[in-house]
Coordinates of C-alpha atoms and ligand atoms in Angstrom, one line a residue:
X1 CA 9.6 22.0 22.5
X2 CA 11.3 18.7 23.7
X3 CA 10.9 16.0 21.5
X4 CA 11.0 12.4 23.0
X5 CA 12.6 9.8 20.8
X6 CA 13.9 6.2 22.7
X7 CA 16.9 6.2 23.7
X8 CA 17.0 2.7 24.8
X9 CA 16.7 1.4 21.3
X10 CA 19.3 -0.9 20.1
X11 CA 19.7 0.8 16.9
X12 CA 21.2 4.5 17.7
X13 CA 19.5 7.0 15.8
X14 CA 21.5 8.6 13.0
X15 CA 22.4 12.3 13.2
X16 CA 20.6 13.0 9.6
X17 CA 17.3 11.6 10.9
X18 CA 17.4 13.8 14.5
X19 CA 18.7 16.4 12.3
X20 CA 15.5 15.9 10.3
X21 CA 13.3 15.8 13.1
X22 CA 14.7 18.8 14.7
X23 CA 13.8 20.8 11.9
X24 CA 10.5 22.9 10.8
X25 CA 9.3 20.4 8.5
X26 CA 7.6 21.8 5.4
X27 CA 5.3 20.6 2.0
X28 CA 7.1 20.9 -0.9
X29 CA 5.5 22.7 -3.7
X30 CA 7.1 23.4 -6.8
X31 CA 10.8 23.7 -5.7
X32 CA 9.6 25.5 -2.2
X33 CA 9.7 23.9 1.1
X34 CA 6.2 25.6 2.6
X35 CA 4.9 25.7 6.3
X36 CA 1.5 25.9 4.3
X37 CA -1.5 28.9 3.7
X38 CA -2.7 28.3 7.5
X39 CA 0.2 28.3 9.6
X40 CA -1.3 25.1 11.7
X41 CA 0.6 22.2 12.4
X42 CA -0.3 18.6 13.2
X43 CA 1.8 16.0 15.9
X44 CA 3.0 12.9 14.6
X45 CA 3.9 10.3 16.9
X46 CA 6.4 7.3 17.7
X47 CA 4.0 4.4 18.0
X48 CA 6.6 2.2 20.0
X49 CA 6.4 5.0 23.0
X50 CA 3.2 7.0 21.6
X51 CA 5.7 10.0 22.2
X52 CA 5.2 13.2 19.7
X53 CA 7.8 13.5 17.2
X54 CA 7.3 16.1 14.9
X55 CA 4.8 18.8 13.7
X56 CA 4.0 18.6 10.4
X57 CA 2.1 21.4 8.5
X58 CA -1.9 21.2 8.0
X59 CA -2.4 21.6 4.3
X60 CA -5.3 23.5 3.8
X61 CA -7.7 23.8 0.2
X62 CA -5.4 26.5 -0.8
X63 CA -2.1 24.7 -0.6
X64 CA -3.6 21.9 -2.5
X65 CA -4.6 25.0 -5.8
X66 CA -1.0 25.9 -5.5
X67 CA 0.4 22.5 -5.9
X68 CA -1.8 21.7 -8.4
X69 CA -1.1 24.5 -9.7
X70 CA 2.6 23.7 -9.3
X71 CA 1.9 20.3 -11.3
X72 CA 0.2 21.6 -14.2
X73 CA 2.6 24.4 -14.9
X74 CA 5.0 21.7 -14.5
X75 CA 2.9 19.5 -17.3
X76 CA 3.1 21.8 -19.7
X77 CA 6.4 23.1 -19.0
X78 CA 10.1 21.7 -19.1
X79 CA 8.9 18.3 -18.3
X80 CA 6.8 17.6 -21.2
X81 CA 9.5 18.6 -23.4
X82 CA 12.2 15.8 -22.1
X83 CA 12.8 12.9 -23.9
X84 CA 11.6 9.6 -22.6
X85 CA 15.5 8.7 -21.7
X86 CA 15.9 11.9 -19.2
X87 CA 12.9 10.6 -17.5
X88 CA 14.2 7.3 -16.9
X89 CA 18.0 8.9 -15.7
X90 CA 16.4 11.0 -13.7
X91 CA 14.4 8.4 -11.9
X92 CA 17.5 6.5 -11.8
X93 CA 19.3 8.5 -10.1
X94 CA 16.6 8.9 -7.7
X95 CA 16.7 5.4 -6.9
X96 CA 20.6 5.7 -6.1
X97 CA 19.1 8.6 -3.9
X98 CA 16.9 6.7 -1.7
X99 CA 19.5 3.9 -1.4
X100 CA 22.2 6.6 -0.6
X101 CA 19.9 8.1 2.0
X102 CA 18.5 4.4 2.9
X103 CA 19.6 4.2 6.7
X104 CA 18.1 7.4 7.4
X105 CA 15.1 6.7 5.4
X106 CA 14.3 3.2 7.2
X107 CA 15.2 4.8 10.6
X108 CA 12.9 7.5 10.2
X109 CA 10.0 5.1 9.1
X110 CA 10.7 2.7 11.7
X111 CA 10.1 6.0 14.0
X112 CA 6.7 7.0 12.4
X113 CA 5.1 3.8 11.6
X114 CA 6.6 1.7 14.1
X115 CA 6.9 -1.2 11.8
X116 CA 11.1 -3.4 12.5
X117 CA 13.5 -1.6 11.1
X118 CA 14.6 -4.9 8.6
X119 CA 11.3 -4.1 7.3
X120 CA 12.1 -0.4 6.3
X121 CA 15.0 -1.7 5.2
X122 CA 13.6 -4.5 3.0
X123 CA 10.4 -2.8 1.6
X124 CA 10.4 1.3 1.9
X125 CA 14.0 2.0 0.9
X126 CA 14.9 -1.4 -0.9
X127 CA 11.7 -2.6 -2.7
X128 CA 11.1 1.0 -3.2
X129 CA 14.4 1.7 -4.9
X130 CA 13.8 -1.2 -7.0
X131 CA 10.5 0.1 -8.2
X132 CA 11.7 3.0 -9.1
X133 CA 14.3 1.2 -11.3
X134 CA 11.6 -1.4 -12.8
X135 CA 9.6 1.9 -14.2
X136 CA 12.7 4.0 -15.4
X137 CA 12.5 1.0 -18.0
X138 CA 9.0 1.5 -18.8
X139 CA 9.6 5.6 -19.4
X140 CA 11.6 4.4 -22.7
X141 CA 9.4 2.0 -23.8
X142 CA 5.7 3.7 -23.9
X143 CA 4.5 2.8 -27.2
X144 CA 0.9 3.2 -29.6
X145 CA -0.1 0.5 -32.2
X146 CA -0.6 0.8 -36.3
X147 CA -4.4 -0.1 -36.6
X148 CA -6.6 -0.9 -40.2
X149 CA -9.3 0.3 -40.3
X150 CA -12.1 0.1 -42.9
X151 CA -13.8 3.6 -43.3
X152 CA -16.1 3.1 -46.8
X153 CA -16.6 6.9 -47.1
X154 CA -16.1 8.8 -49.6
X155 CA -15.9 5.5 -52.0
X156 CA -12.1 4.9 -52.7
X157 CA -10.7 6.6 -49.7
X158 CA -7.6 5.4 -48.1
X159 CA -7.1 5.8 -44.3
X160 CA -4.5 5.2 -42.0
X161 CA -4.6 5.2 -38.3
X162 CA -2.5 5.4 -35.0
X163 CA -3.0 5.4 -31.3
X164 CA -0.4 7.8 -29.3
X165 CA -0.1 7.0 -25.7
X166 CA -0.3 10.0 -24.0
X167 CA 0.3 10.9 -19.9
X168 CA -3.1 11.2 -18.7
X169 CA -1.7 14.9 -16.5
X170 CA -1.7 15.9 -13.0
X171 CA -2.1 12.8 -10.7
X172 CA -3.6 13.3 -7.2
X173 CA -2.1 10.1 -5.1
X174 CA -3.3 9.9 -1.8
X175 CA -2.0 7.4 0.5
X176 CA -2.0 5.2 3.7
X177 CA 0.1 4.6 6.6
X178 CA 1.4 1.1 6.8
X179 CA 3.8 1.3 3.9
X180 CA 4.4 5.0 3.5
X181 CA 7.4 5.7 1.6
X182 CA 6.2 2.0 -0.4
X183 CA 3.0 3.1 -1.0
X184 CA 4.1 6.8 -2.6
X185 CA 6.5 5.3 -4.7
X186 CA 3.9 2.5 -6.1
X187 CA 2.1 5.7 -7.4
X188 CA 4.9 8.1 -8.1
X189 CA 7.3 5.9 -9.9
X190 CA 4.6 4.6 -13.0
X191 CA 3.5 8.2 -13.0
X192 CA 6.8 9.9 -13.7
X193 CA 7.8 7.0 -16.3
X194 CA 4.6 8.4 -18.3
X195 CA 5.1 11.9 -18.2
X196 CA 2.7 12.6 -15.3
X197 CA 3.0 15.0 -12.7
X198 CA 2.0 14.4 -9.0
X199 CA 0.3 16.6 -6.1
X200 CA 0.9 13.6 -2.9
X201 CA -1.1 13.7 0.2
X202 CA 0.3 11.1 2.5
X203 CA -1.7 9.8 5.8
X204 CA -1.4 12.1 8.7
X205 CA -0.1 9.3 11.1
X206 CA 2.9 8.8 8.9
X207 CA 4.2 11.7 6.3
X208 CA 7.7 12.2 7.3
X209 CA 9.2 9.6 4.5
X210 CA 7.3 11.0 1.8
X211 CA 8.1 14.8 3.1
X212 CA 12.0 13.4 2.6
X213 CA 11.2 11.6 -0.3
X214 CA 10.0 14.6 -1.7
X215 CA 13.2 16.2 -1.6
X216 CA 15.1 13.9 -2.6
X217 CA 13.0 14.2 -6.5
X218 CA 13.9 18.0 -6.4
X219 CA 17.6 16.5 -5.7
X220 CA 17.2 14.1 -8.4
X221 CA 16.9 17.0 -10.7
X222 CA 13.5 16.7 -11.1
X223 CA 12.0 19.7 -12.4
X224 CA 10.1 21.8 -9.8
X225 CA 6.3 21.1 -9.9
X226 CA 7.3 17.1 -11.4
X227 CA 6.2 16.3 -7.5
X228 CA 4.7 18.0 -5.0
X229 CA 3.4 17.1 -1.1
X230 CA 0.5 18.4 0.5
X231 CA 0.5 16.8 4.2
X232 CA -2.9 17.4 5.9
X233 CA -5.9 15.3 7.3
X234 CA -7.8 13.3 4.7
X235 CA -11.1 15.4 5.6
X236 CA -9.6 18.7 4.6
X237 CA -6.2 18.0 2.5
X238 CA -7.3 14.8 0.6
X239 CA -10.6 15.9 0.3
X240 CA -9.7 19.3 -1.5
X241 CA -6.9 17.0 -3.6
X242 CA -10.1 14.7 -4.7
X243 CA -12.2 17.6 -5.5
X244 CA -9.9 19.7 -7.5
X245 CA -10.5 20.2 -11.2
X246 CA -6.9 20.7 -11.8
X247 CA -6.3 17.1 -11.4
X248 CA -6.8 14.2 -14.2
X249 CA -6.5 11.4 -12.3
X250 CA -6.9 10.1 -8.9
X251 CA -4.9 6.8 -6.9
X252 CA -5.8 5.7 -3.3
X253 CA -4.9 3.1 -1.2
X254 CA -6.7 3.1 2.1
X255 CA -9.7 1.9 3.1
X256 CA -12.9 0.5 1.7
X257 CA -15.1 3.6 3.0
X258 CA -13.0 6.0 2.3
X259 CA -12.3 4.7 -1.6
X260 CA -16.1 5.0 -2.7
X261 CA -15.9 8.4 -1.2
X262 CA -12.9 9.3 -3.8
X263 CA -14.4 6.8 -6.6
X264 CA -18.0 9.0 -6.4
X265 CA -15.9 11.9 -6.7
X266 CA -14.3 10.9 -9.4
X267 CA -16.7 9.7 -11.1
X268 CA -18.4 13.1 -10.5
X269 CA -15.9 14.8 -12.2
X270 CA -15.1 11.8 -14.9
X271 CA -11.4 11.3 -13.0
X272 CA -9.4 8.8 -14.2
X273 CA -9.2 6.7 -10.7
X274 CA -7.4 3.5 -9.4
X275 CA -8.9 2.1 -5.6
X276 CA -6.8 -0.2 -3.9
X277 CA -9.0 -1.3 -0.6
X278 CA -9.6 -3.5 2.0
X279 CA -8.9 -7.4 2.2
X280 CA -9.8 -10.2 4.5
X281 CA -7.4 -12.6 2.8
X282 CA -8.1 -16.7 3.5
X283 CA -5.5 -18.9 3.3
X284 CA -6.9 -22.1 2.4
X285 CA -4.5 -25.1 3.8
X286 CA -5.5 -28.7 2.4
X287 CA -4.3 -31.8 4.2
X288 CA -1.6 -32.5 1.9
X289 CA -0.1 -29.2 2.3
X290 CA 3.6 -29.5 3.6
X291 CA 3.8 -28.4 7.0
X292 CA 7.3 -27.2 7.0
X293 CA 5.6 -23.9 5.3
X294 CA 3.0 -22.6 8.5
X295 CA 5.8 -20.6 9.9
X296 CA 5.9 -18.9 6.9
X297 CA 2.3 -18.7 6.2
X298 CA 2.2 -17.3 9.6
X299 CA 5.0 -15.2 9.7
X300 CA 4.6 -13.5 6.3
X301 CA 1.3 -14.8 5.2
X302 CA -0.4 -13.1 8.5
X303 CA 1.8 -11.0 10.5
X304 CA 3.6 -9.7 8.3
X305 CA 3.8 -5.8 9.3
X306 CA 2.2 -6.9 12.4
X307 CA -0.9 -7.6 10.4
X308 CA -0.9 -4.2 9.3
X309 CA -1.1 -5.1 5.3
X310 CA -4.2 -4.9 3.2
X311 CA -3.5 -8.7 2.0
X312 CA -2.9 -10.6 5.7
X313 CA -3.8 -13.5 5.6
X314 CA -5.9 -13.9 8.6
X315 CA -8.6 -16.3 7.9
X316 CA -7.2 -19.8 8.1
X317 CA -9.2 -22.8 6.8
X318 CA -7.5 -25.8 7.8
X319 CA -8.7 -29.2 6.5
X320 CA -9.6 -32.0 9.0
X321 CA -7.0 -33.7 8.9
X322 CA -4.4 -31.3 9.9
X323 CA -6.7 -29.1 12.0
X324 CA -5.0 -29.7 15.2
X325 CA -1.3 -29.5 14.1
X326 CA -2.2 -25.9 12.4
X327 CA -3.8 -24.9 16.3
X328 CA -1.1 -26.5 17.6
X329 CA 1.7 -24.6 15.7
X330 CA 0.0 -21.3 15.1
X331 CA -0.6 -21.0 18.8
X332 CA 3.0 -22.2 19.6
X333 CA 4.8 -19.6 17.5
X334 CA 2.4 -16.9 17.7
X335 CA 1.8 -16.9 21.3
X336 CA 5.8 -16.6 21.3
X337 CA 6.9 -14.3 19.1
X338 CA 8.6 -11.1 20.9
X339 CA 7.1 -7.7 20.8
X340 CA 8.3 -4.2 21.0
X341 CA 10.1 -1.2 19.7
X342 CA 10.8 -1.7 15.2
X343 CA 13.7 -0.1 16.2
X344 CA 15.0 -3.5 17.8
X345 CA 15.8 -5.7 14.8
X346 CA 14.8 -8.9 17.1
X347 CA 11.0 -7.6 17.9
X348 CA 8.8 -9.3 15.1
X349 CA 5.5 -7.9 16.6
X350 CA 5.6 -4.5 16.5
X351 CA 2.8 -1.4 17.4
X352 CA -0.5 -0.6 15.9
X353 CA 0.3 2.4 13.7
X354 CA -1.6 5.1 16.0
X355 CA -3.7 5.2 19.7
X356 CA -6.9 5.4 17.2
X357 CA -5.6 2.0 15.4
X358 CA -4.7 0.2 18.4
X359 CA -8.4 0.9 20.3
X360 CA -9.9 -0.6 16.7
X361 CA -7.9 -3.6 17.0
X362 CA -8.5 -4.2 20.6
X363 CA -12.1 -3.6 20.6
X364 CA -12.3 -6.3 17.1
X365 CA -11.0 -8.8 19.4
X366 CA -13.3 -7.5 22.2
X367 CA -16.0 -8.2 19.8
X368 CA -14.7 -11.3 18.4
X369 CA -15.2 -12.7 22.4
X370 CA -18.7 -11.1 23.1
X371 CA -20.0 -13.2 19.8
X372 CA -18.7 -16.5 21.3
X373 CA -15.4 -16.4 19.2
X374 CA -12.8 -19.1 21.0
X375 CA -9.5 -16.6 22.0
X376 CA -7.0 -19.5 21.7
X377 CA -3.9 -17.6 23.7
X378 CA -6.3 -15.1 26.2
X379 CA -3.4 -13.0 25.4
X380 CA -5.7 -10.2 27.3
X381 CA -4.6 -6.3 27.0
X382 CA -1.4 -4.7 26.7
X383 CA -0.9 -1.6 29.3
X384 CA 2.3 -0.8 28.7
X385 CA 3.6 2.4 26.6
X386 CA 3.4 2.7 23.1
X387 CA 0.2 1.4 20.7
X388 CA 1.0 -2.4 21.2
X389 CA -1.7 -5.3 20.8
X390 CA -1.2 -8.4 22.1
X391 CA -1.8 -11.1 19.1
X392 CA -4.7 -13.9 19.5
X393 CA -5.8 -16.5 17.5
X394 CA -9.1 -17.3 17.1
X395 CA -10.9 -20.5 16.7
X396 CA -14.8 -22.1 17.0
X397 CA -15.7 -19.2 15.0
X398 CA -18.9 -18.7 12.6
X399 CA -18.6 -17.2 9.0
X400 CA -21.0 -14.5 10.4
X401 CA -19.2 -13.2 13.2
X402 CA -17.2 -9.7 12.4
X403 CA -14.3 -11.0 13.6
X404 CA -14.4 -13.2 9.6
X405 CA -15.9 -10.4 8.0
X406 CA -14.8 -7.3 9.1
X407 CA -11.2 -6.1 8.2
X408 CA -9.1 -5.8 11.8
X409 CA -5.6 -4.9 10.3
X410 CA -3.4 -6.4 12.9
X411 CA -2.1 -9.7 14.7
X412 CA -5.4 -11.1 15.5
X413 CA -5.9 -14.8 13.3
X414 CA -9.0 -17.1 12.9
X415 CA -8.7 -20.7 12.2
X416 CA -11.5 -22.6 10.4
X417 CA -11.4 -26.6 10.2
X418 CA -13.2 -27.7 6.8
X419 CA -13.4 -31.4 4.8
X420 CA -15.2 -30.5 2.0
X421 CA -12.8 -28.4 0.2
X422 CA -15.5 -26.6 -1.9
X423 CA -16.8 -25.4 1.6
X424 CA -13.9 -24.2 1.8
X425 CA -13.6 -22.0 -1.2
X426 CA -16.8 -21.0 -0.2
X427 CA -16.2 -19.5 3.2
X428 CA -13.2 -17.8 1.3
X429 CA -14.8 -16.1 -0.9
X430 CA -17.5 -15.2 1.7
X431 CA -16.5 -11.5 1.8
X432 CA -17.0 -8.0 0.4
X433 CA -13.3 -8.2 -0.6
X434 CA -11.0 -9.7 -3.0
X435 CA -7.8 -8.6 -2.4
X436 CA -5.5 -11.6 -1.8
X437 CA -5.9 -15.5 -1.0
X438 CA -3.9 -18.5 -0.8
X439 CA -4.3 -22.3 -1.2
X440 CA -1.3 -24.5 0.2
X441 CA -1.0 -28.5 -1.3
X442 CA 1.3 -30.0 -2.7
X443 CA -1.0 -31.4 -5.0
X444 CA -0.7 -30.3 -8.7
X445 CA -4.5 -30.8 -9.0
X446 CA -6.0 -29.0 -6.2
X447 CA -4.2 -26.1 -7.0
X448 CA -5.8 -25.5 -10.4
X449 CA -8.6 -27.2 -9.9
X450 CA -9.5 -24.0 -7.1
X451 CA -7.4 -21.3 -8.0
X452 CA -10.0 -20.3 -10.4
X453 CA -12.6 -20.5 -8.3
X454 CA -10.9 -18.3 -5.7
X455 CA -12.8 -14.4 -5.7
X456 CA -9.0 -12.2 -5.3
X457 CA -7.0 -10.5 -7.5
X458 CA -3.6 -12.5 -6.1
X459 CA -3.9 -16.0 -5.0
X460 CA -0.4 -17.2 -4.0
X461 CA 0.0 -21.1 -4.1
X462 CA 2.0 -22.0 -1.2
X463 CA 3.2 -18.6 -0.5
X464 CA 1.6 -15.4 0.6
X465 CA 1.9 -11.7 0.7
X466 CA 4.7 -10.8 -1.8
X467 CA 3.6 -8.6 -4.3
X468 CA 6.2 -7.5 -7.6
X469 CA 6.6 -5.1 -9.0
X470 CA 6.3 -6.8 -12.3
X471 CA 3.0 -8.8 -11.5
X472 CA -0.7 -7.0 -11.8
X473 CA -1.6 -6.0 -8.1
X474 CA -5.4 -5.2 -7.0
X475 CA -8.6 -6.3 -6.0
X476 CA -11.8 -8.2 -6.7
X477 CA -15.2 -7.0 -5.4
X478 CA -15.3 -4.2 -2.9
X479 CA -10.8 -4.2 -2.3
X480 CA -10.7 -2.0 -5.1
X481 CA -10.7 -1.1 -9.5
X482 CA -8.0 -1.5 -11.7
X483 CA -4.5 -2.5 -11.4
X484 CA -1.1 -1.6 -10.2
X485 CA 2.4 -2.3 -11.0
X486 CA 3.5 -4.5 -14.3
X487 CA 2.4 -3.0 -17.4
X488 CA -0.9 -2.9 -16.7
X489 CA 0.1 0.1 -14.1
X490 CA 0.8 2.5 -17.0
X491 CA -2.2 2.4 -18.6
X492 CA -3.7 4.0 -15.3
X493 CA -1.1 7.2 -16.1
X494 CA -1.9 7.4 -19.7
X495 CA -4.5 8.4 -22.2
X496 CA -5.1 6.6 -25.4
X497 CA -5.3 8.9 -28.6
X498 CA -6.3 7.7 -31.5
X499 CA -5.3 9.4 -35.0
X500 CA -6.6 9.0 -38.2
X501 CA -5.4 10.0 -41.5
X502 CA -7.1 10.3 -44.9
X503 CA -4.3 9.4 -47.7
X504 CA -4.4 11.4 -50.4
Ligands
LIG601 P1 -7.6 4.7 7.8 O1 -9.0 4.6 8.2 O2 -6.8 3.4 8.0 O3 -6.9 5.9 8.3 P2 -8.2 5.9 5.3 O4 -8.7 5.1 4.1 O5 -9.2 6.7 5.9 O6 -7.6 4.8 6.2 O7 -6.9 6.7 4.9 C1 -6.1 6.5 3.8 C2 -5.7 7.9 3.2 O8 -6.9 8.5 2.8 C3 -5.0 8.8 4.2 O9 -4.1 9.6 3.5 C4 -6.2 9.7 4.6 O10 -5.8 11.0 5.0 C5 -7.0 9.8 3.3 N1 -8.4 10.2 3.5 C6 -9.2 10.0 4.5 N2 -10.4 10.5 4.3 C7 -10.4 11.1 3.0 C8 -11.3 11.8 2.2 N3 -12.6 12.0 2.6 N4 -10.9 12.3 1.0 C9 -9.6 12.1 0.6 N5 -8.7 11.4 1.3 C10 -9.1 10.9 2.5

């Protein structure tokens, strides 16, 4: 079948990615590529044409029992007997992968997702091949406690005891489309520094990174089984993943309705789980806030990814006093910035990830209009090819309205005057979610006087949207339970085991 790729991108596309694309793209489980139990395939498209291009195997229940399978053999196999340091070479070494294989990997997400190529760049292969590198520390430095305890029975007995961290076994990750390699190494990496072993199932709009990434563990000389990919829709592929009883512990990031499906089944089963959800991040922008910083607040704070993160920053509360310059400069820039193919370095808005994603977004704003919402540029529909949304900005709007409440996950802003800034923390924290905020003043005392007060598990002070790998990442209320990255990541991957010993 022909498959349509653009030709009239700036950036030619490298023979090792058509090469990839050309080919029958499989799972991998254990050290087998497989076309999977049901012989069905899936399209995946372009977004910046909305061109098919590749089929990609429909994991069925059954491929997901052999990969778990796969992963527990793997568990109690070869794995479990390496030493902490072979781990960390090994994940090494699959950093140097991804960076070797880095153009191909950006390309080839720039061709799924759609997001600029620099962005590939930056995050999937390059903040992805850093993670990888932050947890091969952590794989030598996993370490229990000496405890005293004071056990009076029988009368004159002597204890001591230990805790042995231990990995917590097959991990079920199951992912989302608007960081996809990203998002599979966030789960991957802290789960191979522990001794875990993973079934994946990426997002059906977007598995082709992960599908490579896969390959490139078995290259890594990970041992077959370390890492496996189911790719599959969420109803029938991440479903069976969730349901298994082969697997210990569950991680999802995706959306709100979907994680309390997984979290009830989890808790069904008494999974170990991590949720990382929705957001409807404010950014909270006090009069003495230095205005030199919107275009960044804009630029990365919102639109970063086209709006396509979980952490935008899309509700703006602007004090009084700089209401107008913040309308003013927002609608300049954003009303200006150009649009099209990732694959053009220069285009900073780029497509909605799917047809299904773009029709969401367009019909938020639709909605945003019909409940008296103010659209500040009319930017009006795109009808060109591709999954493109025009950005708009709203303003005049009410905390009610579902354009404030509900989560859009694209260019679309609202901006909010206030005076009172403690009506302004709380029309931030007048949400279901708690994902990520931000307050902007250069005042010393506004910023700790409300950073406490703000309902998120980031608040960035004059900054916004840029997570590390080092600092505790998840969400208040309904954007999600527990934490990733840091330390506090591994204690999703690992089970605590206590040991006591009566001294004789
Ligand atoms: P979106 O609505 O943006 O596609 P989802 O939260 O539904 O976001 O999807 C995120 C991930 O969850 C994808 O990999 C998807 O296939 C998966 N998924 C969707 N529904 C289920 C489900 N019922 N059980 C397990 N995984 C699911």
């Amino acid at each position: 079948m022909q498959i349509a790729r653009p030709d009239s991108a700036v950036e030619k596309i490298l023979p090792g990615v058509a090469d990839f694309l050309d080919s029958q793209l499989t799972m991998v489980i254990g050290d087998q590529k497989v076309a999977g139990e049901s012989g069905q395939t899936f399209p995946v498209f372009n977004p910046a044409t909305g061109q098919k291009l590749a089929d990609v195997p429909s994991g069925t229940a059954q491929d997901v029992d052999k990969a778990v399978t796969a992963a527990q053999a793997a568990l109690n196999g070869e794995w479990s007997n390496m030493l902490p340091a072979d781990r960390q070479r090994m994940m090494l070494k699959l950093a140097d992968l991804i960076e070797a294989n880095g153009e191909e990997l950006a390309q080839l997400e720039t061709l799924n997702n759609g997001k600029s190529v620099m962005m590939s760049r930056l995050i999937e292969v390059g903040a992805s091949a850093d993670y990888i590198r932050y947890m091969a520390g952590w794989a030598t430095k996993i370490e229990g406690s000496t405890i005293d305890v004071s056990i009076p029975v029988p009368p004159g007995a002597k204890y001591q005891a230990y805790t042995r961290k231990e990995p917590v076994g097959v991990v079920g990750a199951i992912t989302p489309w608007n960081f996809p390699l990203n998002m599979a190494v966030w789960k991957i990496a802290p789960a191979l520094a522990c001794g875990c072993t993973v079934v994946i199932k990426p997002a059906e709009e977007t598995p082709l990174t992960t599908i490579r990434f896969v390959e490139l563990c078995l290259e890594a000389g990970l041992p077959a089984g370390v890492v496996n990919v189911i790719t599959g829709s969420g109803a029938e592929a991440g479903a069976a993943l969730t349901a298994h009883p082969g697997v210990n512990k569950l991680t999802f990031t995706g959306s709100t309705e979907t994680g309390k499906i997984i979290g009830v089944q989890a808790m069904q089963d008494m999974k170990r789980v991590t949720l990382e959800l929705g957001g409807k991040a404010p950014m909270v922008m006090f009069d003495d806030m230095d205005m030199d910083q919107l275009g960044i607040a804009a630029g990365i704070g919102a639109l970063f990814n086209t709006g396509q993160t979980c952490c935008a920053g899309t509700r703006i509360y602007a004090q009084k006093g700089i209401y107008d310059k913040v309308c003013d400069f927002l609608g300049g820039m954003v009303g200006s910035l150009p649009m099209g193919s990732g694959l053009d370095p220069v285009n900073q808005i780029n497509p909605m990830v799917s047809a299904k994603h773009q029709n969401h977004v367009k019909s938020c704003i639709a909605r945003g209009v019909e409940q008296g919402a103010k659209p500040m540029l009319n930017a009006g529909d795109y009808d060109g090819e591709g999954f493109f949304v025009k950005p708009e900005i709203f303003t005049d709007v009410d905390q009610k309205m579902s354009i404030m409440q509900d989560e859009v996950f694209g260019p679309v802003l609202t901006i909010t005057p206030f005076e009172d800034p403690d009506d302004a923390i709380a029309m931030a924290n007048d949400t279901r979610y708690g994902l990520g905020a931000s307050i902007w003043t250069t005042n010393l005392n506004t910023m700790h006087r409300y950073v406490p007060q703000i309902e998120a598990g980031t608040v960035w002070v004059n900054a916004h949207n840029l997570p590390d790998q080092n600092m505790p990442f998840g969400g208040y209320k309904q954007s999600g339970v527990g934490r990733e990255h840091g330390r506090a990541a591994l204690d999703n991957y690992l089970e605590t085991k206590s040991v006591c010993i009566a001294l004789g």
